[in-house]
Tab-separated table of N, CA and C in Angstrom:
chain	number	residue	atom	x	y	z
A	1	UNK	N	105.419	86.992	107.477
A	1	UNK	CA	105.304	87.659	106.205
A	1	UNK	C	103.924	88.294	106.105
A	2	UNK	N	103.649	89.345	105.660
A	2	UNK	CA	102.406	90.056	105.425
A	2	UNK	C	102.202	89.562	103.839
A	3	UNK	N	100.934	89.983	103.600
A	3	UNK	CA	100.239	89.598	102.511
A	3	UNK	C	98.547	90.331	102.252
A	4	UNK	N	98.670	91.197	101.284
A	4	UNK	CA	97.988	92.016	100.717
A	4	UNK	C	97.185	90.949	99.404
A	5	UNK	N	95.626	90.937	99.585
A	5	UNK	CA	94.926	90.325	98.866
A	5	UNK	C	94.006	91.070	97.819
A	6	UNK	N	93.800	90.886	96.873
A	6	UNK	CA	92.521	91.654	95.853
A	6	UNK	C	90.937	91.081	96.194
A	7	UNK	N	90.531	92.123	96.741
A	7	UNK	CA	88.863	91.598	96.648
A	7	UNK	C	87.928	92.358	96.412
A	8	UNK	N	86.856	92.187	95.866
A	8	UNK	CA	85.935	92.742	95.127
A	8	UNK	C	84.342	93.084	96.202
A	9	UNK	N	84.111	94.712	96.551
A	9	UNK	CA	83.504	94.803	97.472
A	9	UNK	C	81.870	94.017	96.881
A	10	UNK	N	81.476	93.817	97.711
A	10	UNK	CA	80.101	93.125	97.568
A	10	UNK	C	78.879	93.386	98.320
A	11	UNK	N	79.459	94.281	99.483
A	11	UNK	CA	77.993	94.995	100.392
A	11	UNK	C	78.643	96.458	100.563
A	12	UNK	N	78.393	97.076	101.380
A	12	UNK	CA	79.065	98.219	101.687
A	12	UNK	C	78.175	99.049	102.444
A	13	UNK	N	78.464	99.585	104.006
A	13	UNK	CA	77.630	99.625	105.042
A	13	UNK	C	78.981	101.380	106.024
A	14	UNK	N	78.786	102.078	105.700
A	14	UNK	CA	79.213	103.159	105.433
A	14	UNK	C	80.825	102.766	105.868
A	15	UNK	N	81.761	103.142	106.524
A	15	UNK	CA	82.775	102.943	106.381
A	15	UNK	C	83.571	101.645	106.720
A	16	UNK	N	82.686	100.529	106.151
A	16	UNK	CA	82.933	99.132	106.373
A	16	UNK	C	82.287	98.108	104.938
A	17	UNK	N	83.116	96.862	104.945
A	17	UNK	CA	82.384	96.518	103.579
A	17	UNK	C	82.622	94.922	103.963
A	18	UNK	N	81.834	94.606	103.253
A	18	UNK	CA	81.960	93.004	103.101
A	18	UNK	C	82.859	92.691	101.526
A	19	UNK	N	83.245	91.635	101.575
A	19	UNK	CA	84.477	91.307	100.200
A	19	UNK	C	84.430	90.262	99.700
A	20	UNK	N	84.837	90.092	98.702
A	20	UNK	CA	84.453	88.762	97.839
A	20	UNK	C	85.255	87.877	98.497
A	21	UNK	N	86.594	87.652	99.071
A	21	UNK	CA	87.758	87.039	99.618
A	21	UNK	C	86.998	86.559	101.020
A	22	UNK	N	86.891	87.101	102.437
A	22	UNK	CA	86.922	86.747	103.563
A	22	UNK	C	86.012	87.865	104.685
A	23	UNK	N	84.940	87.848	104.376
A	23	UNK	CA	84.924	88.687	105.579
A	23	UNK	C	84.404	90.462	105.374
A	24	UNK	N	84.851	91.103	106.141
A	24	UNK	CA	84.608	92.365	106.338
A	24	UNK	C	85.538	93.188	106.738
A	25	UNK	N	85.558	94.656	105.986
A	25	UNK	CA	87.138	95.656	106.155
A	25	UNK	C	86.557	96.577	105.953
A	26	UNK	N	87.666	97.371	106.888
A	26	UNK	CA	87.402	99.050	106.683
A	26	UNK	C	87.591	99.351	105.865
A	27	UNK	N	86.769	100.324	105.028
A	27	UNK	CA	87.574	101.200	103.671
A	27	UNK	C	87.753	102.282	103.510
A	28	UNK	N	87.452	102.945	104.974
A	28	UNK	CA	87.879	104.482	105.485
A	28	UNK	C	89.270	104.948	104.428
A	29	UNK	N	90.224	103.887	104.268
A	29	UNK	CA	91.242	104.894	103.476
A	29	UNK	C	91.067	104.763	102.076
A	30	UNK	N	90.639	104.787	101.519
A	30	UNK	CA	90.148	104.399	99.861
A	30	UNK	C	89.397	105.728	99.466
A	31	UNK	N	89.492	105.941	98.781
A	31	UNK	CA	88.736	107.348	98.311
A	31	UNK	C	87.326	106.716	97.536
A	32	UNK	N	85.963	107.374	98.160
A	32	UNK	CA	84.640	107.249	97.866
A	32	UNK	C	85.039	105.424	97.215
A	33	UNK	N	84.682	104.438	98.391
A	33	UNK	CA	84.600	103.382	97.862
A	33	UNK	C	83.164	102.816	97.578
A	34	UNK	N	83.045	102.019	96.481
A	34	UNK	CA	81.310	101.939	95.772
A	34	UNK	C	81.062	100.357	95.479
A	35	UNK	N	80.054	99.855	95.990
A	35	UNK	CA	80.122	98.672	95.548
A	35	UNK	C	80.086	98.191	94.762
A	36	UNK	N	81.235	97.138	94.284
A	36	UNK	CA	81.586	96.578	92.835
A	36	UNK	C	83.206	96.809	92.920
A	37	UNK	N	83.662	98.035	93.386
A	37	UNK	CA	85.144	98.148	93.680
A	37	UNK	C	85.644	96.879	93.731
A	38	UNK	N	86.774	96.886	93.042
A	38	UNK	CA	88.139	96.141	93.591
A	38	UNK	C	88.915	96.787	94.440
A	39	UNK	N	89.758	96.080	95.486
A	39	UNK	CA	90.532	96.242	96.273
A	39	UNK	C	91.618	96.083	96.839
A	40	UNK	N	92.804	96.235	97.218
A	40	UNK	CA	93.362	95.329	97.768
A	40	UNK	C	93.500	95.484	99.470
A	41	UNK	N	93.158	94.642	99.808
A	41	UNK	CA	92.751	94.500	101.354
A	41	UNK	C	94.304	94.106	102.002
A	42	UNK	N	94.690	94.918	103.219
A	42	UNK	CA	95.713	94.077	104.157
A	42	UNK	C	95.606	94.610	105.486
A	43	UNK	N	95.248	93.389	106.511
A	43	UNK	CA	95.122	93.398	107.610
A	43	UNK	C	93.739	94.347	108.445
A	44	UNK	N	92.636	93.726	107.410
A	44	UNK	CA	91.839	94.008	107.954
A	44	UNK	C	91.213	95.709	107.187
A	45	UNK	N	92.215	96.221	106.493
A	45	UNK	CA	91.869	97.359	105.792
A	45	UNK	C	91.944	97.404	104.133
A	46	UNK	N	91.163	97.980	103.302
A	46	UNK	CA	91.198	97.915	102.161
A	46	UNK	C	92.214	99.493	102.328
A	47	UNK	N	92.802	99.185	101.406
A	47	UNK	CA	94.502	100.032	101.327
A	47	UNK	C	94.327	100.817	100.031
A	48	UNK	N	93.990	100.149	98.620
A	48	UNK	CA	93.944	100.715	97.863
A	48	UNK	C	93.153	99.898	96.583
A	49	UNK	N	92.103	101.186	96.205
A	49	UNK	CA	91.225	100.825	95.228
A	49	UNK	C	91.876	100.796	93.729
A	50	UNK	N	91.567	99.951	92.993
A	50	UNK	CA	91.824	98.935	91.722
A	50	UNK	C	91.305	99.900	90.641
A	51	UNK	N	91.740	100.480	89.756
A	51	UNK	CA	90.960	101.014	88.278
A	51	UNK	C	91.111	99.708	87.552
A	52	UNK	N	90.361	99.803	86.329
A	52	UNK	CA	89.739	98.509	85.550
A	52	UNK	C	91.044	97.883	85.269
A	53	UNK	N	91.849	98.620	84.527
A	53	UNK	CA	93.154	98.046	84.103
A	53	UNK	C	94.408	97.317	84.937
A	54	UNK	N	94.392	97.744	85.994
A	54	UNK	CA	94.675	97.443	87.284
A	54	UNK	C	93.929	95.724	87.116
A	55	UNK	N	92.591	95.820	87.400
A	55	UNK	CA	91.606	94.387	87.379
A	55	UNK	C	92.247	93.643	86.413
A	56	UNK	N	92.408	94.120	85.223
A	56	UNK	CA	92.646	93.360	83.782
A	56	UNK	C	94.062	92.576	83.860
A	57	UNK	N	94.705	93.343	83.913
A	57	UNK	CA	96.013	92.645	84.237
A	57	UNK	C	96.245	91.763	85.298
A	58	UNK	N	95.707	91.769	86.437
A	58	UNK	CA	95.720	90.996	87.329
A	58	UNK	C	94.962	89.326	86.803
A	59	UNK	N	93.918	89.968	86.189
A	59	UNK	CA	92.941	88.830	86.125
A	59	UNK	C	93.959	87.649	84.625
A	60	UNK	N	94.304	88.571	83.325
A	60	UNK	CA	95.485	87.774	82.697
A	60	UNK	C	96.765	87.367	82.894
A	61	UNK	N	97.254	87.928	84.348
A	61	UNK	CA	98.434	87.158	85.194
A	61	UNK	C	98.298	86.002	85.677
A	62	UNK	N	96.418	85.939	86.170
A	62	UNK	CA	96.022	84.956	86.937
A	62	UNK	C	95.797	83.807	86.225
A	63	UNK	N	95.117	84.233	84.738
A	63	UNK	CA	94.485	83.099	83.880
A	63	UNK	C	96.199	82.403	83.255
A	64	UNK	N	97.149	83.271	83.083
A	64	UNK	CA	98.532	82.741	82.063
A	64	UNK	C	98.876	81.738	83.232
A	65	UNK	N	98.717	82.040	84.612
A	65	UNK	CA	99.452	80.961	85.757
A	65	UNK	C	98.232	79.844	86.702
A	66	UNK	N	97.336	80.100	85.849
A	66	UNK	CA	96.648	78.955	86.053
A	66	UNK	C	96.211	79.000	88.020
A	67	UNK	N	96.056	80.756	88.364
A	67	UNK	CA	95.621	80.344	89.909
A	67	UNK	C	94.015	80.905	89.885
A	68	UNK	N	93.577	80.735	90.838
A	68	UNK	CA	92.317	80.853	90.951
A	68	UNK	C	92.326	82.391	90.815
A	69	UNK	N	90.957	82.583	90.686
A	69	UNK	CA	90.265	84.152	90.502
A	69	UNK	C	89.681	84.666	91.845
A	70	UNK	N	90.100	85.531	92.337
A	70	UNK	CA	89.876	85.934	94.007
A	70	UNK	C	88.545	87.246	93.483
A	71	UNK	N	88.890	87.600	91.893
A	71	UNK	CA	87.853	88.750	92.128
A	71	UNK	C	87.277	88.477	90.849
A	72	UNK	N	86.048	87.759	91.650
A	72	UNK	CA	84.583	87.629	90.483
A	72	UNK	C	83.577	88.296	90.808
């Protein structure tokens, strides 16, 4: 099964970034990615960047089901 994660960039070193989740990903396909972005990362690539509302909802899906917060 594949599995696409949300993470929140935290360095950013031209077409590569470090992430709040695990590690380090390309973000070559993301349009002008900036640090602080949200993301959702799969397989090593950030796939597609997060607008706030996007964040918001995720983050009150997360708090109503009681799972952890992947993007602080």
């Amino acid at each position: 099964m594949c599995l696409a994660v949300p993470a929140r960039i935290v360095e950013l070193h031209n077409s590569t970034a470090t992430i709040s989740v695990d590690g380090e990903v390309d973000v070559s396909l993301v349009d002008e990615p900036r640090l602080g972005d949200h993301v959702l990362v799969h397989a090593g690539f950030a796939i597609h960047k997060w607008d706030q509302s996007e964040v918001d909802e995720l983050r009150a899906i997360r708090s109503a089901t009681g799972l952890r917060e992947a993007l602080s």
